Amino acid sequence: MATELTAAQLRAYDGTDPSKPIYVSIRGKVYDVTSGRGFYGPGGSYAVFAGREASRALGKMSKDEADVSGDLSGLTDKELGVLADWETKFQAKYPVVARLADA
């Protein structure tokens, strides 16, 4: 996994271009979630996370645009545990394809 993407580059993988994969970043690891296009693609229930670093929002179980970031400051132990559970699910289900350069 030598590839690094900036946050700006990651935005290109938000599912709006059907010829490109869909990526979601958690704690700086970029996962290819294309197999979950129904969830992460346009109109999907988790589309807000596509092409973004979603750690904070996942930990808070939030789909609020303001929470979609890699900023973990102020998260409770419970929220960090929720994030760890999400990360475990992603690791089991989706391949890591890059690292977020500015994470």
mmCIF file with all atom_site columns, N, CA and C in Angstrom, residues 4-51:
data_model
loop_
_atom_site.group_PDB
_atom_site.id
_atom_site.type_symbol
_atom_site.label_atom_id
_atom_site.label_alt_id
_atom_site.label_comp_id
_atom_site.label_asym_id
_atom_site.label_entity_id
_atom_site.label_seq_id
_atom_site.pdbx_PDB_ins_code
_atom_site.Cartn_x
_atom_site.Cartn_y
_atom_site.Cartn_z
_atom_site.occupancy
_atom_site.B_iso_or_equiv
_atom_site.pdbx_formal_charge
_atom_site.auth_seq_id
_atom_site.auth_comp_id
_atom_site.auth_asym_id
_atom_site.auth_atom_id
_atom_site.pdbx_PDB_model_num
ATOM 1   N N  . GLU A 1 4  ? -0.579  7.171  -1.636  1.00 0.00 ? 4  GLU A N  1
ATOM 2   C CA . GLU A 1 4  ? -1.086  8.184  -0.720  1.00 0.00 ? 4  GLU A CA 1
ATOM 3   C C  . GLU A 1 4  ? -2.017  9.102  -1.492  1.00 0.00 ? 4  GLU A C  1
ATOM 4   N N  . LEU A 1 5  ? -3.102  9.461  -0.855  1.00 0.00 ? 5  LEU A N  1
ATOM 5   C CA . LEU A 1 5  ? -4.048  10.410 -1.437  1.00 0.00 ? 5  LEU A CA 1
ATOM 6   C C  . LEU A 1 5  ? -4.200  11.590 -0.498  1.00 0.00 ? 5  LEU A C  1
ATOM 7   N N  . THR A 1 6  ? -4.316  12.773 -1.054  1.00 0.00 ? 6  THR A N  1
ATOM 8   C CA . THR A 1 6  ? -4.670  13.927 -0.230  1.00 0.00 ? 6  THR A CA 1
ATOM 9   C C  . THR A 1 6  ? -6.182  13.915 -0.063  1.00 0.00 ? 6  THR A C  1
ATOM 10  N N  . ALA A 1 7  ? -6.685  14.704 0.865   1.00 0.00 ? 7  ALA A N  1
ATOM 11  C CA . ALA A 1 7  ? -8.139  14.801 1.059   1.00 0.00 ? 7  ALA A CA 1
ATOM 12  C C  . ALA A 1 7  ? -8.809  15.280 -0.223  1.00 0.00 ? 7  ALA A C  1
ATOM 13  N N  . ALA A 1 8  ? -8.154  16.205 -0.934  1.00 0.00 ? 8  ALA A N  1
ATOM 14  C CA . ALA A 1 8  ? -8.715  16.729 -2.190  1.00 0.00 ? 8  ALA A CA 1
ATOM 15  C C  . ALA A 1 8  ? -8.787  15.622 -3.245  1.00 0.00 ? 8  ALA A C  1
ATOM 16  N N  . GLN A 1 9  ? -7.748  14.785 -3.330  1.00 0.00 ? 9  GLN A N  1
ATOM 17  C CA . GLN A 1 9  ? -7.758  13.673 -4.283  1.00 0.00 ? 9  GLN A CA 1
ATOM 18  C C  . GLN A 1 9  ? -8.818  12.638 -3.907  1.00 0.00 ? 9  GLN A C  1
ATOM 19  N N  . LEU A 1 10 ? -8.977  12.391 -2.626  1.00 0.00 ? 10 LEU A N  1
ATOM 20  C CA . LEU A 1 10 ? -9.960  11.427 -2.144  1.00 0.00 ? 10 LEU A CA 1
ATOM 21  C C  . LEU A 1 10 ? -11.377 11.810 -2.573  1.00 0.00 ? 10 LEU A C  1
ATOM 22  N N  . ARG A 1 11 ? -11.660 13.099 -2.622  1.00 0.00 ? 11 ARG A N  1
ATOM 23  C CA . ARG A 1 11 ? -13.001 13.584 -2.993  1.00 0.00 ? 11 ARG A CA 1
ATOM 24  C C  . ARG A 1 11 ? -13.424 13.111 -4.387  1.00 0.00 ? 11 ARG A C  1
ATOM 25  N N  . ALA A 1 12 ? -12.462 12.801 -5.251  1.00 0.00 ? 12 ALA A N  1
ATOM 26  C CA . ALA A 1 12 ? -12.783 12.332 -6.610  1.00 0.00 ? 12 ALA A CA 1
ATOM 27  C C  . ALA A 1 12 ? -13.398 10.936 -6.606  1.00 0.00 ? 12 ALA A C  1
ATOM 28  N N  . TYR A 1 13 ? -13.317 10.246 -5.470  1.00 0.00 ? 13 TYR A N  1
ATOM 29  C CA . TYR A 1 13 ? -13.814 8.874  -5.367  1.00 0.00 ? 13 TYR A CA 1
ATOM 30  C C  . TYR A 1 13 ? -15.087 8.823  -4.511  1.00 0.00 ? 13 TYR A C  1
ATOM 31  N N  . ASP A 1 14 ? -16.007 9.716  -4.806  1.00 0.00 ? 14 ASP A N  1
ATOM 32  C CA . ASP A 1 14 ? -17.235 9.839  -4.007  1.00 0.00 ? 14 ASP A CA 1
ATOM 33  C C  . ASP A 1 14 ? -18.438 9.138  -4.625  1.00 0.00 ? 14 ASP A C  1
ATOM 34  N N  . GLY A 1 15 ? -18.211 8.418  -5.720  1.00 0.00 ? 15 GLY A N  1
ATOM 35  C CA . GLY A 1 15 ? -19.287 7.652  -6.334  1.00 0.00 ? 15 GLY A CA 1
ATOM 36  C C  . GLY A 1 15 ? -20.064 8.384  -7.410  1.00 0.00 ? 15 GLY A C  1
ATOM 37  N N  . THR A 1 16 ? -19.763 9.665  -7.626  1.00 0.00 ? 16 THR A N  1
ATOM 38  C CA . THR A 1 16 ? -20.506 10.403 -8.649  1.00 0.00 ? 16 THR A CA 1
ATOM 39  C C  . THR A 1 16 ? -20.063 10.036 -10.059 1.00 0.00 ? 16 THR A C  1
ATOM 40  N N  . ASP A 1 17 ? -18.834 9.534  -10.192 1.00 0.00 ? 17 ASP A N  1
ATOM 41  C CA . ASP A 1 17 ? -18.337 9.060  -11.486 1.00 0.00 ? 17 ASP A CA 1
ATOM 42  C C  . ASP A 1 17 ? -18.370 7.531  -11.467 1.00 0.00 ? 17 ASP A C  1
ATOM 43  N N  . PRO A 1 18 ? -19.336 6.921  -12.180 1.00 0.00 ? 18 PRO A N  1
ATOM 44  C CA . PRO A 1 18 ? -19.476 5.461  -12.112 1.00 0.00 ? 18 PRO A CA 1
ATOM 45  C C  . PRO A 1 18 ? -18.269 4.682  -12.633 1.00 0.00 ? 18 PRO A C  1
ATOM 46  N N  . SER A 1 19 ? -17.347 5.356  -13.323 1.00 0.00 ? 19 SER A N  1
ATOM 47  C CA . SER A 1 19 ? -16.162 4.654  -13.826 1.00 0.00 ? 19 SER A CA 1
ATOM 48  C C  . SER A 1 19 ? -15.057 4.566  -12.766 1.00 0.00 ? 19 SER A C  1
ATOM 49  N N  . LYS A 1 20 ? -15.221 5.274  -11.658 1.00 0.00 ? 20 LYS A N  1
ATOM 50  C CA . LYS A 1 20 ? -14.215 5.268  -10.586 1.00 0.00 ? 20 LYS A CA 1
ATOM 51  C C  . LYS A 1 20 ? -14.723 4.487  -9.385  1.00 0.00 ? 20 LYS A C  1
ATOM 52  N N  . PRO A 1 21 ? -13.794 3.909  -8.611  1.00 0.00 ? 21 PRO A N  1
ATOM 53  C CA . PRO A 1 21 ? -14.209 3.239  -7.378  1.00 0.00 ? 21 PRO A CA 1
ATOM 54  C C  . PRO A 1 21 ? -14.688 4.260  -6.338  1.00 0.00 ? 21 PRO A C  1
ATOM 55  N N  . ILE A 1 22 ? -15.311 3.762  -5.289  1.00 0.00 ? 22 ILE A N  1
ATOM 56  C CA . ILE A 1 22 ? -15.759 4.609  -4.178  1.00 0.00 ? 22 ILE A CA 1
ATOM 57  C C  . ILE A 1 22 ? -14.852 4.316  -2.989  1.00 0.00 ? 22 ILE A C  1
ATOM 58  N N  . TYR A 1 23 ? -14.275 5.373  -2.414  1.00 0.00 ? 23 TYR A N  1
ATOM 59  C CA . TYR A 1 23 ? -13.371 5.233  -1.289  1.00 0.00 ? 23 TYR A CA 1
ATOM 60  C C  . TYR A 1 23 ? -13.921 5.944  -0.060  1.00 0.00 ? 23 TYR A C  1
ATOM 61  N N  . VAL A 1 24 ? -13.638 5.369  1.119   1.00 0.00 ? 24 VAL A N  1
ATOM 62  C CA . VAL A 1 24 ? -13.933 5.996  2.411   1.00 0.00 ? 24 VAL A CA 1
ATOM 63  C C  . VAL A 1 24 ? -12.687 5.820  3.258   1.00 0.00 ? 24 VAL A C  1
ATOM 64  N N  . SER A 1 25 ? -12.294 6.874  3.960   1.00 0.00 ? 25 SER A N  1
ATOM 65  C CA . SER A 1 25 ? -11.121 6.806  4.825   1.00 0.00 ? 25 SER A CA 1
ATOM 66  C C  . SER A 1 25 ? -11.549 6.740  6.291   1.00 0.00 ? 25 SER A C  1
ATOM 67  N N  . ILE A 1 26 ? -10.883 5.853  7.035   1.00 0.00 ? 26 ILE A N  1
ATOM 68  C CA . ILE A 1 26 ? -11.075 5.751  8.479   1.00 0.00 ? 26 ILE A CA 1
ATOM 69  C C  . ILE A 1 26 ? -9.699  5.750  9.110   1.00 0.00 ? 26 ILE A C  1
ATOM 70  N N  . ARG A 1 27 ? -9.466  6.693  10.009  1.00 0.00 ? 27 ARG A N  1
ATOM 71  C CA . ARG A 1 27 ? -8.170  6.848  10.683  1.00 0.00 ? 27 ARG A CA 1
ATOM 72  C C  . ARG A 1 27 ? -7.013  6.843  9.693   1.00 0.00 ? 27 ARG A C  1
ATOM 73  N N  . GLY A 1 28 ? -7.229  7.497  8.555   1.00 0.00 ? 28 GLY A N  1
ATOM 74  C CA . GLY A 1 28 ? -6.160  7.655  7.580   1.00 0.00 ? 28 GLY A CA 1
ATOM 75  C C  . GLY A 1 28 ? -5.962  6.495  6.629   1.00 0.00 ? 28 GLY A C  1
ATOM 76  N N  . LYS A 1 29 ? -6.699  5.403  6.810   1.00 0.00 ? 29 LYS A N  1
ATOM 77  C CA . LYS A 1 29 ? -6.632  4.280  5.873   1.00 0.00 ? 29 LYS A CA 1
ATOM 78  C C  . LYS A 1 29 ? -7.792  4.419  4.902   1.00 0.00 ? 29 LYS A C  1
ATOM 79  N N  . VAL A 1 30 ? -7.487  4.329  3.615   1.00 0.00 ? 30 VAL A N  1
ATOM 80  C CA . VAL A 1 30 ? -8.498  4.501  2.575   1.00 0.00 ? 30 VAL A CA 1
ATOM 81  C C  . VAL A 1 30 ? -8.970  3.124  2.108   1.00 0.00 ? 30 VAL A C  1
ATOM 82  N N  . TYR A 1 31 ? -10.265 2.892  2.258   1.00 0.00 ? 31 TYR A N  1
ATOM 83  C CA . TYR A 1 31 ? -10.888 1.614  1.895   1.00 0.00 ? 31 TYR A CA 1
ATOM 84  C C  . TYR A 1 31 ? -11.659 1.765  0.589   1.00 0.00 ? 31 TYR A C  1
ATOM 85  N N  . ASP A 1 32 ? -11.580 0.729  -0.244  1.00 0.00 ? 32 ASP A N  1
ATOM 86  C CA . ASP A 1 32 ? -12.372 0.676  -1.466  1.00 0.00 ? 32 ASP A CA 1
ATOM 87  C C  . ASP A 1 32 ? -13.712 0.033  -1.112  1.00 0.00 ? 32 ASP A C  1
ATOM 88  N N  . VAL A 1 33 ? -14.760 0.851  -1.053  1.00 0.00 ? 33 VAL A N  1
ATOM 89  C CA . VAL A 1 33 ? -16.096 0.379  -0.653  1.00 0.00 ? 33 VAL A CA 1
ATOM 90  C C  . VAL A 1 33 ? -17.020 0.230  -1.858  1.00 0.00 ? 33 VAL A C  1
ATOM 91  N N  . THR A 1 34 ? -16.430 0.121  -3.051  1.00 0.00 ? 34 THR A N  1
ATOM 92  C CA . THR A 1 34 ? -17.219 0.039  -4.279  1.00 0.00 ? 34 THR A CA 1
ATOM 93  C C  . THR A 1 34 ? -18.223 -1.115 -4.239  1.00 0.00 ? 34 THR A C  1
ATOM 94  N N  . SER A 1 35 ? -17.864 -2.219 -3.593  1.00 0.00 ? 35 SER A N  1
ATOM 95  C CA . SER A 1 35 ? -18.792 -3.355 -3.517  1.00 0.00 ? 35 SER A CA 1
ATOM 96  C C  . SER A 1 35 ? -20.035 -2.999 -2.709  1.00 0.00 ? 35 SER A C  1
ATOM 97  N N  . GLY A 1 36 ? -19.960 -1.927 -1.937  1.00 0.00 ? 36 GLY A N  1
ATOM 98  C CA . GLY A 1 36 ? -21.112 -1.433 -1.174  1.00 0.00 ? 36 GLY A CA 1
ATOM 99  C C  . GLY A 1 36 ? -21.720 -0.197 -1.817  1.00 0.00 ? 36 GLY A C  1
ATOM 100 N N  . ARG A 1 37 ? -21.653 -0.107 -3.154  1.00 0.00 ? 37 ARG A N  1
ATOM 101 C CA . ARG A 1 37 ? -22.140 1.073  -3.885  1.00 0.00 ? 37 ARG A CA 1
ATOM 102 C C  . ARG A 1 37 ? -23.561 1.457  -3.475  1.00 0.00 ? 37 ARG A C  1
ATOM 103 N N  . GLY A 1 38 ? -24.404 0.478  -3.182  1.00 0.00 ? 38 GLY A N  1
ATOM 104 C CA . GLY A 1 38 ? -25.777 0.773  -2.775  1.00 0.00 ? 38 GLY A CA 1
ATOM 105 C C  . GLY A 1 38 ? -25.842 1.583  -1.497  1.00 0.00 ? 38 GLY A C  1
ATOM 106 N N  . PHE A 1 39 ? -24.842 1.431  -0.642  1.00 0.00 ? 39 PHE A N  1
ATOM 107 C CA . PHE A 1 39 ? -24.778 2.189  0.613   1.00 0.00 ? 39 PHE A CA 1
ATOM 108 C C  . PHE A 1 39 ? -24.015 3.498  0.455   1.00 0.00 ? 39 PHE A C  1
ATOM 109 N N  . TYR A 1 40 ? -22.876 3.449  -0.260  1.00 0.00 ? 40 TYR A N  1
ATOM 110 C CA . TYR A 1 40 ? -21.949 4.585  -0.313  1.00 0.00 ? 40 TYR A CA 1
ATOM 111 C C  . TYR A 1 40 ? -22.076 5.424  -1.574  1.00 0.00 ? 40 TYR A C  1
ATOM 112 N N  . GLY A 1 41 ? -22.741 4.910  -2.592  1.00 0.00 ? 41 GLY A N  1
ATOM 113 C CA . GLY A 1 41 ? -22.920 5.654  -3.830  1.00 0.00 ? 41 GLY A CA 1
ATOM 114 C C  . GLY A 1 41 ? -23.981 6.732  -3.681  1.00 0.00 ? 41 GLY A C  1
ATOM 115 N N  . PRO A 1 42 ? -24.123 7.579  -4.692  1.00 0.00 ? 42 PRO A N  1
ATOM 116 C CA . PRO A 1 42 ? -25.120 8.653  -4.649  1.00 0.00 ? 42 PRO A CA 1
ATOM 117 C C  . PRO A 1 42 ? -26.505 8.121  -4.298  1.00 0.00 ? 42 PRO A C  1
ATOM 118 N N  . GLY A 1 43 ? -27.131 8.764  -3.317  1.00 0.00 ? 43 GLY A N  1
ATOM 119 C CA . GLY A 1 43 ? -28.452 8.349  -2.872  1.00 0.00 ? 43 GLY A CA 1
ATOM 120 C C  . GLY A 1 43 ? -28.429 7.253  -1.817  1.00 0.00 ? 43 GLY A C  1
ATOM 121 N N  . GLY A 1 44 ? -27.250 6.673  -1.562  1.00 0.00 ? 44 GLY A N  1
ATOM 122 C CA . GLY A 1 44 ? -27.124 5.622  -0.554  1.00 0.00 ? 44 GLY A CA 1
ATOM 123 C C  . GLY A 1 44 ? -27.179 6.184  0.854   1.00 0.00 ? 44 GLY A C  1
ATOM 124 N N  . SER A 1 45 ? -27.509 5.333  1.797   1.00 0.00 ? 45 SER A N  1
ATOM 125 C CA . SER A 1 45 ? -27.672 5.801  3.172   1.00 0.00 ? 45 SER A CA 1
ATOM 126 C C  . SER A 1 45 ? -26.370 6.310  3.800   1.00 0.00 ? 45 SER A C  1
ATOM 127 N N  . TYR A 1 46 ? -25.219 5.896  3.273   1.00 0.00 ? 46 TYR A N  1
ATOM 128 C CA . TYR A 1 46 ? -23.935 6.367  3.794   1.00 0.00 ? 46 TYR A CA 1
ATOM 129 C C  . TYR A 1 46 ? -23.152 7.181  2.765   1.00 0.00 ? 46 TYR A C  1
ATOM 130 N N  . ALA A 1 47 ? -23.841 7.729  1.783   1.00 0.00 ? 47 ALA A N  1
ATOM 131 C CA . ALA A 1 47 ? -23.178 8.479  0.708   1.00 0.00 ? 47 ALA A CA 1
ATOM 132 C C  . ALA A 1 47 ? -22.385 9.675  1.231   1.00 0.00 ? 47 ALA A C  1
ATOM 133 N N  . VAL A 1 48 ? -22.790 10.237 2.365   1.00 0.00 ? 48 VAL A N  1
ATOM 134 C CA . VAL A 1 48 ? -22.092 11.401 2.922   1.00 0.00 ? 48 VAL A CA 1
ATOM 135 C C  . VAL A 1 48 ? -20.626 11.077 3.253   1.00 0.00 ? 48 VAL A C  1
ATOM 136 N N  . PHE A 1 49 ? -20.310 9.794  3.462   1.00 0.00 ? 49 PHE A N  1
ATOM 137 C CA . PHE A 1 49 ? -18.944 9.394  3.803   1.00 0.00 ? 49 PHE A CA 1
ATOM 138 C C  . PHE A 1 49 ? -18.064 9.157  2.573   1.00 0.00 ? 49 PHE A C  1
ATOM 139 N N  . ALA A 1 50 ? -18.674 8.981  1.413   1.00 0.00 ? 50 ALA A N  1
ATOM 140 C CA . ALA A 1 50 ? -17.935 8.615  0.201   1.00 0.00 ? 50 ALA A CA 1
ATOM 141 C C  . ALA A 1 50 ? -16.966 9.725  -0.212  1.00 0.00 ? 50 ALA A C  1
ATOM 142 N N  . GLY A 1 51 ? -15.730 9.323  -0.474  1.00 0.00 ? 51 GLY A N  1
ATOM 143 C CA . GLY A 1 51 ? -14.712 10.282 -0.880  1.00 0.00 ? 51 GLY A CA 1
ATOM 144 C C  . GLY A 1 51 ? -14.234 11.167 0.259   1.00 0.00 ? 51 GLY A C  1
#
